Amino acid sequence: MNETSRDAKRARTAQRILAAARQEFATRGFDGATIRGIAGVAGVDASLVMQHYGSKAALFTTAVQLPSDDAESAAEHLLEVLANRLRDLPPETSALVQSMLTVPEAADSMRAYLDERVDNLARSLDGDDAHLRALLTVSGILGLTITRHFLKLHAFDDASDESILQAARGWTAYLSRDS
C-alpha cells in the first residue's frame, strides 16, 4: 500500500510539473522558460523537475504533445493556443516571426517548429485528411498571429478576443470530424 501511495504521489508531482511547464512554455517560449521557473510554478524543487523529465528539452517535448486520437482535446488546446497568440507575443516569438522571412536560420527554426506542430496535431485526429486539416489549422493560427500583431489589420480593432475565439470554435470543431 505504501508503494502505491509513493507511486501516486510521484505521478501527481509529475503532472504538476508538466502543467507548470505547459504554462511557462506557452507564455515564455522554450528559450524564456527555465527549469527553476517551472519548478516555482509547480511548487517543487528544481531537482525534481530534472528527476522526472531529465532535461528542459525532454520536458518541452512531453509538454507540447497532444493526446493521440483525441480530436476534442486537440480542438480545445488549439483554442488555448489561439487565445495566447491574440495577446501580446513574448519577445522571442515576436523576433522569430519578424525574422522568418528574411533570415534563413529563423525560417529553418520556424519551419521545424511548425512541421512538428502539424505532425503532433495530425496524430490527434482521425480520418484520411488528418494531416491536411492539421496543416490548415497550424497555418491559420500563424496567419492570425501575423495579421494581428505585425500587419495590424484594422478588422481586429472592432473584434474582441472573446468574439474571435467564439468564431474560432467552429473552425476547431472541423478538426473533430472524420474525413
PDB file of C-alpha atoms in Angstrom:
ATOM      1  CA  MET A   1       0.000   0.000   0.000  1.00  0.00           C
ATOM      2  CA  ASN A   2       2.862   2.363   0.824  1.00  0.00           C
ATOM      3  CA  GLU A   3       4.378   1.656  -2.611  1.00  0.00           C
ATOM      4  CA  THR A   4       1.126   2.658  -4.321  1.00  0.00           C
ATOM      5  CA  SER A   5       0.942   5.860  -2.290  1.00  0.00           C
ATOM      6  CA  ARG A   6       4.526   6.742  -3.240  1.00  0.00           C
ATOM      7  CA  ASP A   7       3.794   5.975  -6.897  1.00  0.00           C
ATOM      8  CA  ALA A   8       0.602   8.026  -6.804  1.00  0.00           C
ATOM      9  CA  LYS A   9       2.429  10.962  -5.180  1.00  0.00           C
ATOM     10  CA  ARG A  10       5.192  10.735  -7.791  1.00  0.00           C
ATOM     11  CA  ALA A  11       2.608  10.724 -10.599  1.00  0.00           C
ATOM     12  CA  ARG A  12       0.824  13.767  -9.127  1.00  0.00           C
ATOM     13  CA  THR A  13       4.129  15.616  -8.847  1.00  0.00           C
ATOM     14  CA  ALA A  14       4.983  14.772 -12.457  1.00  0.00           C
ATOM     15  CA  GLN A  15       1.580  16.091 -13.580  1.00  0.00           C
ATOM     16  CA  ARG A  16       2.046  19.339 -11.596  1.00  0.00           C
ATOM     17  CA  ILE A  17       5.442  19.808 -13.212  1.00  0.00           C
ATOM     18  CA  LEU A  18       4.000  19.097 -16.663  1.00  0.00           C
ATOM     19  CA  ALA A  19       1.135  21.565 -16.146  1.00  0.00           C
ATOM     20  CA  ALA A  20       3.597  24.225 -14.958  1.00  0.00           C
ATOM     21  CA  ALA A  21       5.860  23.524 -17.933  1.00  0.00           C
ATOM     22  CA  ARG A  22       2.985  23.924 -20.379  1.00  0.00           C
ATOM     23  CA  GLN A  23       2.108  27.241 -18.765  1.00  0.00           C
ATOM     24  CA  GLU A  24       5.702  28.504 -18.776  1.00  0.00           C
ATOM     25  CA  PHE A  25       6.466  27.346 -22.329  1.00  0.00           C
ATOM     26  CA  ALA A  26       3.218  28.903 -23.549  1.00  0.00           C
ATOM     27  CA  THR A  27       3.952  32.275 -22.017  1.00  0.00           C
ATOM     28  CA  ARG A  28       7.749  32.420 -22.262  1.00  0.00           C
ATOM     29  CA  GLY A  29       8.614  30.066 -25.115  1.00  0.00           C
ATOM     30  CA  PHE A  30      11.338  27.441 -24.938  1.00  0.00           C
ATOM     31  CA  ASP A  31      14.222  29.898 -24.574  1.00  0.00           C
ATOM     32  CA  GLY A  32      12.496  32.074 -21.974  1.00  0.00           C
ATOM     33  CA  ALA A  33      11.261  29.262 -19.739  1.00  0.00           C
ATOM     34  CA  THR A  34      13.659  27.939 -17.114  1.00  0.00           C
ATOM     35  CA  ILE A  35      13.729  24.793 -15.020  1.00  0.00           C
ATOM     36  CA  ARG A  36      13.744  26.960 -11.885  1.00  0.00           C
ATOM     37  CA  GLY A  37      10.744  28.935 -13.140  1.00  0.00           C
ATOM     38  CA  ILE A  38       8.815  25.771 -13.963  1.00  0.00           C
ATOM     39  CA  ALA A  39       9.694  24.319 -10.574  1.00  0.00           C
ATOM     40  CA  GLY A  40       8.500  27.506  -8.883  1.00  0.00           C
ATOM     41  CA  VAL A  41       5.133  27.409 -10.643  1.00  0.00           C
ATOM     42  CA  ALA A  42       4.792  23.692  -9.802  1.00  0.00           C
ATOM     43  CA  GLY A  43       5.777  24.283  -6.183  1.00  0.00           C
ATOM     44  CA  VAL A  44       8.646  21.787  -6.264  1.00  0.00           C
ATOM     45  CA  ASP A  45      12.417  21.867  -6.105  1.00  0.00           C
ATOM     46  CA  ALA A  46      14.164  22.233  -9.471  1.00  0.00           C
ATOM     47  CA  SER A  47      15.950  18.927  -8.901  1.00  0.00           C
ATOM     48  CA  LEU A  48      12.564  17.151  -9.003  1.00  0.00           C
ATOM     49  CA  VAL A  49      11.908  18.559 -12.473  1.00  0.00           C
ATOM     50  CA  MET A  50      15.168  17.023 -13.647  1.00  0.00           C
ATOM     51  CA  GLN A  51      14.455  13.720 -11.869  1.00  0.00           C
ATOM     52  CA  HIS A  52      11.106  13.413 -13.591  1.00  0.00           C
ATOM     53  CA  TYR A  53      11.982  14.658 -17.079  1.00  0.00           C
ATOM     54  CA  GLY A  54      15.774  14.610 -17.396  1.00  0.00           C
ATOM     55  CA  SER A  55      16.254  17.867 -19.277  1.00  0.00           C
ATOM     56  CA  LYS A  56      14.463  21.023 -20.360  1.00  0.00           C
ATOM     57  CA  ALA A  57      14.335  19.710 -23.945  1.00  0.00           C
ATOM     58  CA  ALA A  58      12.762  16.401 -22.848  1.00  0.00           C
ATOM     59  CA  LEU A  59      10.218  18.266 -20.717  1.00  0.00           C
ATOM     60  CA  PHE A  60       9.377  20.556 -23.633  1.00  0.00           C
ATOM     61  CA  THR A  61       8.885  17.563 -25.942  1.00  0.00           C
ATOM     62  CA  THR A  62       6.486  15.992 -23.438  1.00  0.00           C
ATOM     63  CA  ALA A  63       4.687  19.266 -22.712  1.00  0.00           C
ATOM     64  CA  VAL A  64       3.868  20.052 -26.330  1.00  0.00           C
ATOM     65  CA  GLN A  65       2.481  16.646 -27.255  1.00  0.00           C
ATOM     66  CA  LEU A  66      -1.244  16.383 -27.757  1.00  0.00           C
ATOM     67  CA  PRO A  67      -3.046  13.194 -26.745  1.00  0.00           C
ATOM     68  CA  SER A  68      -3.200  10.699 -29.625  1.00  0.00           C
ATOM     69  CA  ASP A  69      -6.590  10.156 -31.264  1.00  0.00           C
ATOM     70  CA  ASP A  70      -8.312  12.838 -29.192  1.00  0.00           C
ATOM     71  CA  ALA A  71      -9.614  15.487 -31.573  1.00  0.00           C
ATOM     72  CA  GLU A  72     -11.788  17.136 -28.919  1.00  0.00           C
ATOM     73  CA  SER A  73      -8.786  17.758 -26.658  1.00  0.00           C
ATOM     74  CA  ALA A  74      -6.818  18.922 -29.686  1.00  0.00           C
ATOM     75  CA  ALA A  75      -9.537  21.431 -30.586  1.00  0.00           C
ATOM     76  CA  GLU A  76      -9.619  22.795 -27.023  1.00  0.00           C
ATOM     77  CA  HIS A  77      -5.831  23.000 -26.997  1.00  0.00           C
ATOM     78  CA  LEU A  78      -5.871  24.969 -30.242  1.00  0.00           C
ATOM     79  CA  LEU A  79      -8.317  27.473 -28.772  1.00  0.00           C
ATOM     80  CA  GLU A  80      -5.903  27.946 -25.848  1.00  0.00           C
ATOM     81  CA  VAL A  81      -3.017  28.450 -28.292  1.00  0.00           C
ATOM     82  CA  LEU A  82      -5.070  30.942 -30.262  1.00  0.00           C
ATOM     83  CA  ALA A  83      -6.012  32.805 -27.062  1.00  0.00           C
ATOM     84  CA  ASN A  84      -2.301  33.083 -26.244  1.00  0.00           C
ATOM     85  CA  ARG A  85      -1.487  34.310 -29.762  1.00  0.00           C
ATOM     86  CA  LEU A  86      -4.165  37.011 -29.546  1.00  0.00           C
ATOM     87  CA  ARG A  87      -2.440  38.521 -26.502  1.00  0.00           C
ATOM     88  CA  ASP A  88       0.918  40.233 -26.712  1.00  0.00           C
ATOM     89  CA  LEU A  89       3.596  37.916 -28.033  1.00  0.00           C
ATOM     90  CA  PRO A  90       6.663  37.079 -25.956  1.00  0.00           C
ATOM     91  CA  PRO A  91       9.711  38.944 -27.322  1.00  0.00           C
ATOM     92  CA  GLU A  92      11.393  35.777 -28.600  1.00  0.00           C
ATOM     93  CA  THR A  93       8.280  34.732 -30.538  1.00  0.00           C
ATOM     94  CA  SER A  94       7.927  38.212 -31.981  1.00  0.00           C
ATOM     95  CA  ALA A  95      11.581  38.241 -33.053  1.00  0.00           C
ATOM     96  CA  LEU A  96      11.298  34.815 -34.678  1.00  0.00           C
ATOM     97  CA  VAL A  97       8.134  35.668 -36.611  1.00  0.00           C
ATOM     98  CA  GLN A  98       9.540  39.024 -37.755  1.00  0.00           C
ATOM     99  CA  SER A  99      12.780  37.395 -38.907  1.00  0.00           C
ATOM    100  CA  MET A 100      11.447  34.243 -40.528  1.00  0.00           C
ATOM    101  CA  LEU A 101      11.025  35.801 -43.980  1.00  0.00           C
ATOM    102  CA  THR A 102      14.454  37.391 -44.171  1.00  0.00           C
ATOM    103  CA  VAL A 103      16.801  35.273 -42.040  1.00  0.00           C
ATOM    104  CA  PRO A 104      17.341  31.680 -43.227  1.00  0.00           C
ATOM    105  CA  GLU A 105      18.103  30.405 -39.703  1.00  0.00           C
ATOM    106  CA  ALA A 106      14.876  31.902 -38.382  1.00  0.00           C
ATOM    107  CA  ALA A 107      12.957  30.365 -41.290  1.00  0.00           C
ATOM    108  CA  ASP A 108      14.540  26.980 -40.582  1.00  0.00           C
ATOM    109  CA  SER A 109      13.678  27.244 -36.899  1.00  0.00           C
ATOM    110  CA  MET A 110      10.081  28.270 -37.582  1.00  0.00           C
ATOM    111  CA  ARG A 111       9.655  25.596 -40.257  1.00  0.00           C
ATOM    112  CA  ALA A 112      10.924  22.855 -37.943  1.00  0.00           C
ATOM    113  CA  TYR A 113       8.658  24.052 -35.125  1.00  0.00           C
ATOM    114  CA  LEU A 114       5.568  24.295 -37.337  1.00  0.00           C
ATOM    115  CA  ASP A 115       6.251  20.938 -39.039  1.00  0.00           C
ATOM    116  CA  GLU A 116       6.414  19.346 -35.593  1.00  0.00           C
ATOM    117  CA  ARG A 117       3.171  21.102 -34.563  1.00  0.00           C
ATOM    118  CA  VAL A 118       1.408  19.848 -37.712  1.00  0.00           C
ATOM    119  CA  ASP A 119       2.619  16.277 -37.166  1.00  0.00           C
ATOM    120  CA  ASN A 120       1.691  16.402 -33.479  1.00  0.00           C
ATOM    121  CA  LEU A 121      -1.800  17.687 -34.217  1.00  0.00           C
ATOM    122  CA  ALA A 122      -2.355  15.211 -37.055  1.00  0.00           C
ATOM    123  CA  ARG A 123      -1.637  12.317 -34.657  1.00  0.00           C
ATOM    124  CA  SER A 124      -4.573  13.516 -32.546  1.00  0.00           C
ATOM    125  CA  LEU A 125      -7.021  13.413 -35.435  1.00  0.00           C
ATOM    126  CA  ASP A 126      -8.880  10.682 -37.279  1.00  0.00           C
ATOM    127  CA  GLY A 127      -9.505  10.430 -40.989  1.00  0.00           C
ATOM    128  CA  ASP A 128      -7.603  10.305 -44.238  1.00  0.00           C
ATOM    129  CA  ASP A 129      -7.261  14.089 -44.319  1.00  0.00           C
ATOM    130  CA  ALA A 130      -5.994  14.489 -40.732  1.00  0.00           C
ATOM    131  CA  HIS A 131      -2.619  15.818 -41.836  1.00  0.00           C
ATOM    132  CA  LEU A 132      -4.231  18.339 -44.197  1.00  0.00           C
ATOM    133  CA  ARG A 133      -6.628  19.575 -41.500  1.00  0.00           C
ATOM    134  CA  ALA A 134      -3.710  19.925 -39.087  1.00  0.00           C
ATOM    135  CA  LEU A 135      -1.695  21.841 -41.692  1.00  0.00           C
ATOM    136  CA  LEU A 136      -4.558  24.270 -42.369  1.00  0.00           C
ATOM    137  CA  THR A 137      -5.137  24.835 -38.670  1.00  0.00           C
ATOM    138  CA  VAL A 138      -1.494  25.489 -37.784  1.00  0.00           C
ATOM    139  CA  SER A 139      -1.138  27.751 -40.820  1.00  0.00           C
ATOM    140  CA  GLY A 140      -4.306  29.601 -39.838  1.00  0.00           C
ATOM    141  CA  ILE A 141      -3.052  30.310 -36.321  1.00  0.00           C
ATOM    142  CA  LEU A 142       0.217  31.605 -37.756  1.00  0.00           C
ATOM    143  CA  GLY A 143      -1.760  33.770 -40.175  1.00  0.00           C
ATOM    144  CA  LEU A 144      -3.872  35.213 -37.357  1.00  0.00           C
ATOM    145  CA  THR A 145      -0.714  35.910 -35.360  1.00  0.00           C
ATOM    146  CA  ILE A 146       0.881  37.761 -38.268  1.00  0.00           C
ATOM    147  CA  THR A 147      -2.207  39.747 -39.259  1.00  0.00           C
ATOM    148  CA  ARG A 148      -2.978  40.728 -35.657  1.00  0.00           C
ATOM    149  CA  HIS A 149       0.482  41.633 -34.360  1.00  0.00           C
ATOM    150  CA  PHE A 150       2.527  42.599 -37.406  1.00  0.00           C
ATOM    151  CA  LEU A 151       0.189  43.738 -40.173  1.00  0.00           C
ATOM    152  CA  LYS A 152      -2.264  45.098 -37.574  1.00  0.00           C
ATOM    153  CA  LEU A 153      -5.322  44.603 -39.764  1.00  0.00           C
ATOM    154  CA  HIS A 154      -7.998  47.158 -38.910  1.00  0.00           C
ATOM    155  CA  ALA A 155     -10.616  44.400 -38.749  1.00  0.00           C
ATOM    156  CA  PHE A 156      -9.115  43.453 -35.383  1.00  0.00           C
ATOM    157  CA  ASP A 157      -9.910  46.906 -33.976  1.00  0.00           C
ATOM    158  CA  ASP A 158     -13.598  46.053 -33.506  1.00  0.00           C
ATOM    159  CA  ALA A 159     -13.156  42.351 -32.711  1.00  0.00           C
ATOM    160  CA  SER A 160     -12.745  41.358 -29.084  1.00  0.00           C
ATOM    161  CA  ASP A 161     -10.532  38.416 -28.226  1.00  0.00           C
ATOM    162  CA  GLU A 162     -13.634  36.597 -26.976  1.00  0.00           C
ATOM    163  CA  SER A 163     -15.513  37.123 -30.252  1.00  0.00           C
ATOM    164  CA  ILE A 164     -12.516  35.854 -32.224  1.00  0.00           C
ATOM    165  CA  LEU A 165     -12.290  32.778 -30.001  1.00  0.00           C
ATOM    166  CA  GLN A 166     -16.040  32.195 -30.331  1.00  0.00           C
ATOM    167  CA  ALA A 167     -15.774  32.312 -34.120  1.00  0.00           C
ATOM    168  CA  ALA A 168     -12.736  30.008 -33.981  1.00  0.00           C
ATOM    169  CA  ARG A 169     -14.775  27.340 -32.163  1.00  0.00           C
ATOM    170  CA  GLY A 170     -16.412  26.443 -35.462  1.00  0.00           C
ATOM    171  CA  TRP A 171     -13.015  26.312 -37.100  1.00  0.00           C
ATOM    172  CA  THR A 172     -11.569  23.993 -34.479  1.00  0.00           C
ATOM    173  CA  ALA A 173     -14.738  21.859 -34.441  1.00  0.00           C
ATOM    174  CA  TYR A 174     -13.836  20.974 -38.023  1.00  0.00           C
ATOM    175  CA  LEU A 175     -10.875  19.109 -36.561  1.00  0.00           C
ATOM    176  CA  SER A 176     -13.152  16.721 -34.698  1.00  0.00           C
ATOM    177  CA  ARG A 177     -14.888  15.352 -37.720  1.00  0.00           C
ATOM    178  CA  ASP A 178     -13.880  12.261 -39.641  1.00  0.00           C
ATOM    179  CA  SER A 179     -12.893  12.760 -43.264  1.00  0.00           C
TER     180      SER A 179
END
